[in-house]
Short mmCIF file of N, CA and C in Angstrom, two decimals:
data_model
loop_
_atom_site.label_atom_id
_atom_site.label_comp_id
_atom_site.label_asym_id
_atom_site.label_seq_id
_atom_site.Cartn_x
_atom_site.Cartn_y
_atom_site.Cartn_z
N MET C 1 144.15 257.83 44.38
CA MET C 1 144.74 257.51 43.13
C MET C 1 146.24 257.36 43.18
N GLU C 2 146.89 258.26 43.95
CA GLU C 2 148.38 258.16 44.00
C GLU C 2 148.83 256.90 44.76
N GLU C 3 148.00 256.52 45.77
CA GLU C 3 148.34 255.25 46.43
C GLU C 3 148.26 254.04 45.52
N GLN C 4 147.23 254.07 44.63
CA GLN C 4 147.09 252.94 43.70
C GLN C 4 148.27 252.94 42.68
N ILE C 5 148.74 254.02 42.26
CA ILE C 5 149.88 254.12 41.35
C ILE C 5 151.07 253.59 42.08
N GLU C 6 151.33 254.16 43.27
CA GLU C 6 152.55 253.64 44.05
C GLU C 6 152.50 252.18 44.25
N SER C 7 151.27 251.64 44.61
CA SER C 7 151.08 250.21 44.78
C SER C 7 151.43 249.41 43.53
N ALA C 8 150.99 249.92 42.39
CA ALA C 8 151.25 249.25 41.10
C ALA C 8 152.68 249.33 40.74
N LEU C 9 153.36 250.39 41.10
CA LEU C 9 154.87 250.53 40.67
C LEU C 9 155.79 249.96 41.67
N LEU C 10 155.30 249.52 42.89
CA LEU C 10 156.15 248.97 43.91
C LEU C 10 157.00 247.84 43.52
N PRO C 11 156.46 246.83 42.86
CA PRO C 11 157.34 245.69 42.41
C PRO C 11 158.46 246.18 41.49
N ARG C 12 158.15 247.11 40.55
CA ARG C 12 159.15 247.69 39.70
C ARG C 12 160.22 248.40 40.46
N THR C 13 159.85 249.21 41.44
CA THR C 13 160.74 249.91 42.25
C THR C 13 161.66 249.04 43.02
N LYS C 14 161.06 247.95 43.55
CA LYS C 14 161.83 246.94 44.29
C LYS C 14 162.88 246.27 43.36
N LEU C 15 162.37 245.97 42.16
CA LEU C 15 163.24 245.35 41.19
C LEU C 15 164.46 246.21 40.86
N GLU C 16 164.16 247.58 40.58
CA GLU C 16 165.30 248.49 40.22
C GLU C 16 166.31 248.51 41.39
N ALA C 17 165.79 248.53 42.66
CA ALA C 17 166.70 248.68 43.71
C ALA C 17 167.53 247.39 43.93
N LEU C 18 166.89 246.28 43.76
CA LEU C 18 167.59 244.95 43.93
C LEU C 18 168.62 244.76 42.85
N VAL C 19 168.33 245.07 41.60
CA VAL C 19 169.25 244.84 40.53
C VAL C 19 170.39 245.80 40.67
N SER C 20 170.15 247.04 40.99
CA SER C 20 171.21 248.05 41.27
C SER C 20 172.12 247.60 42.37
N ARG C 21 171.59 246.96 43.46
CA ARG C 21 172.39 246.51 44.55
C ARG C 21 173.21 245.22 44.20
N LEU C 22 172.63 244.38 43.41
CA LEU C 22 173.28 243.10 43.08
C LEU C 22 174.35 243.14 42.02
N ILE C 23 174.15 243.95 40.95
CA ILE C 23 175.11 243.99 39.94
C ILE C 23 176.44 244.65 40.37
N SER C 24 177.48 244.24 39.66
CA SER C 24 178.80 244.74 40.05
C SER C 24 179.04 246.24 39.66
N GLY C 25 179.83 246.80 40.40
CA GLY C 25 180.16 248.21 40.05
C GLY C 25 179.13 249.21 40.45
N PRO C 26 179.43 250.45 40.31
CA PRO C 26 178.51 251.53 40.69
C PRO C 26 177.60 251.79 39.53
N LYS C 27 176.60 250.88 39.33
CA LYS C 27 175.66 251.08 38.33
C LYS C 27 174.23 251.18 38.84
N GLN C 28 173.35 251.86 38.13
CA GLN C 28 172.04 252.04 38.50
C GLN C 28 171.18 251.43 37.37
N ILE C 29 170.08 250.81 37.69
CA ILE C 29 169.23 250.29 36.68
C ILE C 29 167.87 250.94 36.79
N SER C 30 167.31 251.34 35.68
CA SER C 30 165.94 251.84 35.64
C SER C 30 165.19 251.37 34.49
N PHE C 31 163.86 251.28 34.57
CA PHE C 31 162.96 250.84 33.57
C PHE C 31 162.15 251.99 33.13
N GLU C 32 162.31 252.37 31.92
CA GLU C 32 161.57 253.54 31.43
C GLU C 32 161.05 253.17 30.00
N ASN C 33 159.77 253.47 29.80
CA ASN C 33 159.15 253.24 28.50
C ASN C 33 159.46 251.92 27.92
N SER C 34 159.30 250.90 28.76
CA SER C 34 159.58 249.46 28.34
C SER C 34 161.02 249.15 27.95
N GLN C 35 161.86 250.03 28.40
CA GLN C 35 163.31 249.77 28.18
C GLN C 35 164.13 249.64 29.44
N ILE C 36 165.11 248.91 29.46
CA ILE C 36 166.00 248.81 30.69
C ILE C 36 167.17 249.69 30.42
N ARG C 37 167.44 250.64 31.34
CA ARG C 37 168.60 251.54 31.17
C ARG C 37 169.57 251.25 32.29
N VAL C 38 170.85 251.17 31.91
CA VAL C 38 171.94 251.04 32.85
C VAL C 38 172.80 252.31 32.88
N ILE C 39 172.97 252.94 34.09
CA ILE C 39 173.59 254.13 34.13
C ILE C 39 174.75 254.02 35.17
N THR C 40 175.94 254.50 34.80
CA THR C 40 177.09 254.45 35.69
C THR C 40 177.07 255.57 36.66
N LYS C 41 177.90 255.54 37.70
CA LYS C 41 177.85 256.58 38.73
C LYS C 41 178.19 257.96 38.16
N ASN C 42 178.86 257.93 36.93
CA ASN C 42 179.20 259.20 36.21
C ASN C 42 178.06 259.73 35.38
N GLY C 43 176.96 258.95 35.39
CA GLY C 43 175.84 259.42 34.53
C GLY C 43 175.78 258.89 33.10
N ARG C 44 176.82 258.11 32.78
CA ARG C 44 176.95 257.60 31.37
C ARG C 44 176.01 256.35 31.25
N GLU C 45 175.30 256.31 30.21
CA GLU C 45 174.41 255.15 29.92
C GLU C 45 175.28 254.02 29.26
N VAL C 46 175.07 252.80 29.75
CA VAL C 46 175.82 251.66 29.21
C VAL C 46 174.83 250.68 28.62
N SER C 47 175.25 250.19 27.42
CA SER C 47 174.38 249.24 26.68
C SER C 47 174.33 247.92 27.47
N LEU C 48 173.15 247.31 27.39
CA LEU C 48 173.01 246.00 28.01
C LEU C 48 174.00 244.95 27.46
N ASP C 49 174.49 245.15 26.28
CA ASP C 49 175.45 244.29 25.71
C ASP C 49 176.81 244.31 26.38
N ARG C 50 177.09 245.43 27.12
CA ARG C 50 178.30 245.62 27.78
C ARG C 50 178.38 245.09 29.15
N LEU C 51 177.23 244.53 29.59
CA LEU C 51 177.07 243.93 30.95
C LEU C 51 177.69 242.52 30.87
N SER C 52 178.15 241.91 32.03
CA SER C 52 178.68 240.58 32.01
C SER C 52 177.50 239.62 31.87
N SER C 53 177.79 238.39 31.51
CA SER C 53 176.72 237.40 31.36
C SER C 53 176.00 237.17 32.68
N GLY C 54 176.75 237.25 33.84
CA GLY C 54 176.10 237.06 35.05
C GLY C 54 175.16 238.26 35.42
N GLU C 55 175.58 239.50 35.11
CA GLU C 55 174.70 240.66 35.28
C GLU C 55 173.43 240.50 34.46
N LYS C 56 173.57 240.07 33.25
CA LYS C 56 172.44 239.90 32.39
C LYS C 56 171.52 238.81 32.90
N GLN C 57 172.07 237.75 33.39
CA GLN C 57 171.32 236.68 34.04
C GLN C 57 170.52 237.12 35.17
N VAL C 58 171.11 237.88 36.09
CA VAL C 58 170.45 238.42 37.26
C VAL C 58 169.26 239.27 36.84
N ILE C 59 169.46 240.22 35.88
CA ILE C 59 168.44 241.07 35.41
C ILE C 59 167.33 240.23 34.71
N ARG C 60 167.70 239.31 33.90
CA ARG C 60 166.66 238.52 33.22
C ARG C 60 165.74 237.76 34.16
N ILE C 61 166.40 237.11 35.22
CA ILE C 61 165.58 236.37 36.14
C ILE C 61 164.59 237.29 36.97
N LEU C 62 165.19 238.43 37.39
CA LEU C 62 164.38 239.31 38.24
C LEU C 62 163.31 240.01 37.44
N VAL C 63 163.59 240.31 36.13
CA VAL C 63 162.48 240.87 35.26
C VAL C 63 161.37 239.75 35.00
N GLU C 64 161.85 238.49 34.87
CA GLU C 64 160.86 237.45 34.67
C GLU C 64 159.99 237.28 35.90
N THR C 65 160.58 237.51 37.07
CA THR C 65 159.81 237.46 38.30
C THR C 65 158.75 238.45 38.27
N LEU C 66 159.14 239.66 37.89
CA LEU C 66 158.10 240.81 37.75
C LEU C 66 156.97 240.42 36.84
N TRP C 67 157.30 239.83 35.75
CA TRP C 67 156.32 239.39 34.68
C TRP C 67 155.45 238.28 35.28
N ALA C 68 156.07 237.38 36.11
CA ALA C 68 155.29 236.29 36.59
C ALA C 68 154.13 236.66 37.43
N SER C 69 154.37 237.70 38.27
CA SER C 69 153.30 238.32 39.05
C SER C 69 152.31 237.36 39.67
N GLY C 70 152.91 236.68 40.63
CA GLY C 70 152.03 235.58 41.35
C GLY C 70 151.86 234.27 40.74
N HIS C 71 152.36 234.10 39.59
CA HIS C 71 152.31 232.79 38.84
C HIS C 71 153.62 232.02 39.13
N PRO C 72 153.55 230.79 38.93
CA PRO C 72 154.92 229.98 39.14
C PRO C 72 155.95 230.47 38.15
N LEU C 73 157.16 230.51 38.68
CA LEU C 73 158.34 230.79 37.87
C LEU C 73 159.31 229.67 37.88
N ILE C 74 159.55 229.16 36.64
CA ILE C 74 160.46 228.04 36.47
C ILE C 74 161.82 228.53 36.02
N ILE C 75 162.90 228.19 36.69
CA ILE C 75 164.24 228.61 36.37
C ILE C 75 165.08 227.41 36.21
N ASP C 76 165.79 227.28 35.13
CA ASP C 76 166.70 226.17 35.00
C ASP C 76 168.16 226.67 35.16
N GLU C 77 168.89 226.09 36.08
CA GLU C 77 170.29 226.41 36.38
C GLU C 77 170.55 227.95 36.41
N PRO C 78 169.79 228.56 37.39
CA PRO C 78 169.92 230.05 37.46
C PRO C 78 171.43 230.51 37.81
N GLU C 79 172.27 229.54 38.42
CA GLU C 79 173.56 229.93 38.79
C GLU C 79 174.51 230.14 37.69
N LEU C 80 174.22 229.74 36.44
CA LEU C 80 175.09 229.89 35.31
C LEU C 80 175.61 231.42 35.17
N SER C 81 176.94 231.54 35.19
CA SER C 81 177.61 232.78 35.02
C SER C 81 177.41 233.74 36.17
N MET C 82 176.77 233.30 37.27
CA MET C 82 176.52 234.15 38.38
C MET C 82 177.57 234.10 39.44
N HIS C 83 177.97 235.30 39.89
CA HIS C 83 178.89 235.40 41.06
C HIS C 83 178.26 234.70 42.28
N ILE C 84 179.10 234.12 43.09
CA ILE C 84 178.62 233.31 44.26
C ILE C 84 177.68 234.16 45.19
N ASN C 85 178.00 235.40 45.41
CA ASN C 85 177.16 236.30 46.21
C ASN C 85 175.79 236.44 45.63
N TRP C 86 175.67 236.61 44.28
CA TRP C 86 174.35 236.72 43.61
C TRP C 86 173.55 235.47 43.83
N GLN C 87 174.24 234.26 43.73
CA GLN C 87 173.55 233.03 43.94
C GLN C 87 172.96 232.92 45.31
N LEU C 88 173.68 233.45 46.29
CA LEU C 88 173.21 233.41 47.76
C LEU C 88 171.95 234.30 47.92
N ASP C 89 171.91 235.34 47.14
CA ASP C 89 170.79 236.35 47.31
C ASP C 89 169.62 236.14 46.36
N LEU C 90 169.80 235.26 45.38
CA LEU C 90 168.81 235.28 44.28
C LEU C 90 167.43 234.94 44.68
N LEU C 91 167.22 233.84 45.38
CA LEU C 91 165.81 233.44 45.69
C LEU C 91 165.16 234.41 46.75
N GLU C 92 165.95 234.88 47.68
CA GLU C 92 165.44 235.96 48.57
C GLU C 92 165.02 237.23 47.74
N SER C 93 165.82 237.56 46.76
CA SER C 93 165.59 238.68 45.95
C SER C 93 164.18 238.53 45.10
N ILE C 94 164.06 237.30 44.62
CA ILE C 94 162.78 236.99 43.95
C ILE C 94 161.63 237.20 44.83
N GLN C 95 161.70 236.64 46.11
CA GLN C 95 160.62 236.78 47.05
C GLN C 95 160.42 238.25 47.51
N THR C 96 161.42 239.07 47.43
CA THR C 96 161.26 240.51 47.80
C THR C 96 160.46 241.15 46.73
N ILE C 97 160.63 240.81 45.50
CA ILE C 97 159.84 241.44 44.40
C ILE C 97 158.35 240.98 44.41
N ASP C 98 158.11 239.74 44.65
CA ASP C 98 156.75 239.21 44.71
C ASP C 98 156.69 238.00 45.56
N GLU C 99 156.21 238.15 46.77
CA GLU C 99 156.05 237.09 47.67
C GLU C 99 155.18 235.92 47.31
N SER C 100 154.27 236.18 46.39
CA SER C 100 153.27 235.18 45.98
C SER C 100 153.78 234.33 44.79
N THR C 101 154.90 234.66 44.25
CA THR C 101 155.48 233.90 43.16
C THR C 101 156.04 232.56 43.73
N GLN C 102 155.61 231.45 43.11
CA GLN C 102 156.18 230.11 43.44
C GLN C 102 157.36 229.92 42.57
N VAL C 103 158.49 229.63 43.17
CA VAL C 103 159.79 229.42 42.35
C VAL C 103 160.06 228.03 42.24
N ILE C 104 160.21 227.48 41.06
CA ILE C 104 160.64 226.12 40.82
C ILE C 104 162.01 226.21 40.08
N ALA C 105 163.09 225.82 40.81
CA ALA C 105 164.47 226.03 40.32
C ALA C 105 165.08 224.68 40.24
N ALA C 106 165.71 224.34 39.02
CA ALA C 106 166.61 223.25 38.90
C ALA C 106 167.99 223.77 38.96
N THR C 107 168.76 223.36 40.01
CA THR C 107 170.08 223.86 40.19
C THR C 107 171.00 222.76 40.72
N HIS C 108 172.32 223.03 40.39
CA HIS C 108 173.42 222.19 41.00
C HIS C 108 174.20 222.98 42.03
N SER C 109 173.74 224.13 42.36
CA SER C 109 174.41 225.07 43.24
C SER C 109 173.80 225.02 44.65
N PRO C 110 174.61 224.59 45.66
CA PRO C 110 174.09 224.67 46.96
C PRO C 110 173.89 226.15 47.49
N GLU C 111 174.63 227.04 46.88
CA GLU C 111 174.41 228.48 47.28
C GLU C 111 173.01 228.97 46.91
N ILE C 112 172.50 228.60 45.83
CA ILE C 112 171.15 229.03 45.44
C ILE C 112 170.10 228.69 46.49
N MET C 113 170.28 227.41 47.10
CA MET C 113 169.34 226.89 48.05
C MET C 113 169.75 227.18 49.53
N ALA C 114 170.87 227.84 49.71
CA ALA C 114 171.47 228.02 51.10
C ALA C 114 170.52 228.76 52.03
N ASN C 115 169.74 229.61 51.61
CA ASN C 115 168.94 230.39 52.50
C ASN C 115 167.47 229.95 52.53
N ILE C 116 167.13 228.72 51.92
CA ILE C 116 165.82 228.23 51.81
C ILE C 116 165.61 227.17 52.85
N SER C 117 164.48 227.11 53.56
CA SER C 117 164.27 226.10 54.58
C SER C 117 164.09 224.75 53.92
N ASP C 118 164.55 223.69 54.57
CA ASP C 118 164.51 222.36 54.02
C ASP C 118 163.12 221.90 53.56
N GLU C 119 162.11 222.30 54.25
CA GLU C 119 160.69 221.79 53.91
C GLU C 119 160.33 222.39 52.61
N LYS C 120 160.95 223.37 52.11
CA LYS C 120 160.64 224.04 50.81
C LYS C 120 161.46 223.46 49.71
N ILE C 121 162.33 222.55 50.01
CA ILE C 121 163.27 222.05 48.91
C ILE C 121 162.87 220.59 48.64
N PHE C 122 162.65 220.33 47.35
CA PHE C 122 162.31 218.91 46.85
C PHE C 122 163.45 218.46 45.95
N LYS C 123 164.15 217.44 46.43
CA LYS C 123 165.30 216.93 45.63
C LYS C 123 164.81 215.82 44.77
N LEU C 124 165.25 215.96 43.53
CA LEU C 124 164.84 214.89 42.43
C LEU C 124 166.02 213.96 42.18
#
């Protein structure tokens, strides 16, 4: 039973670790009781409203990946408001959460596609 619970929670655990690594500053993200909590290194809780638009964008996309759970995920211009390093890591982060999720992204950013093999990129 414990293994089943761990298996079910693994994508969420990966998501928390990824978001905590990607967002700026010493912040931790946790998901408790259907709420997203942001905690500073001092233990102070920060409202989501206080995050930058790029931080919110990263969290939104990665949470949508978790919800997609193996279904296609369509993202329009994910690079908006995102730091260049986040753009470089975004698609790999999505695949870390759920390898079975097909990502369809419309982007103007070469950084978003930088780590993706050419045969997986379709230019329109």
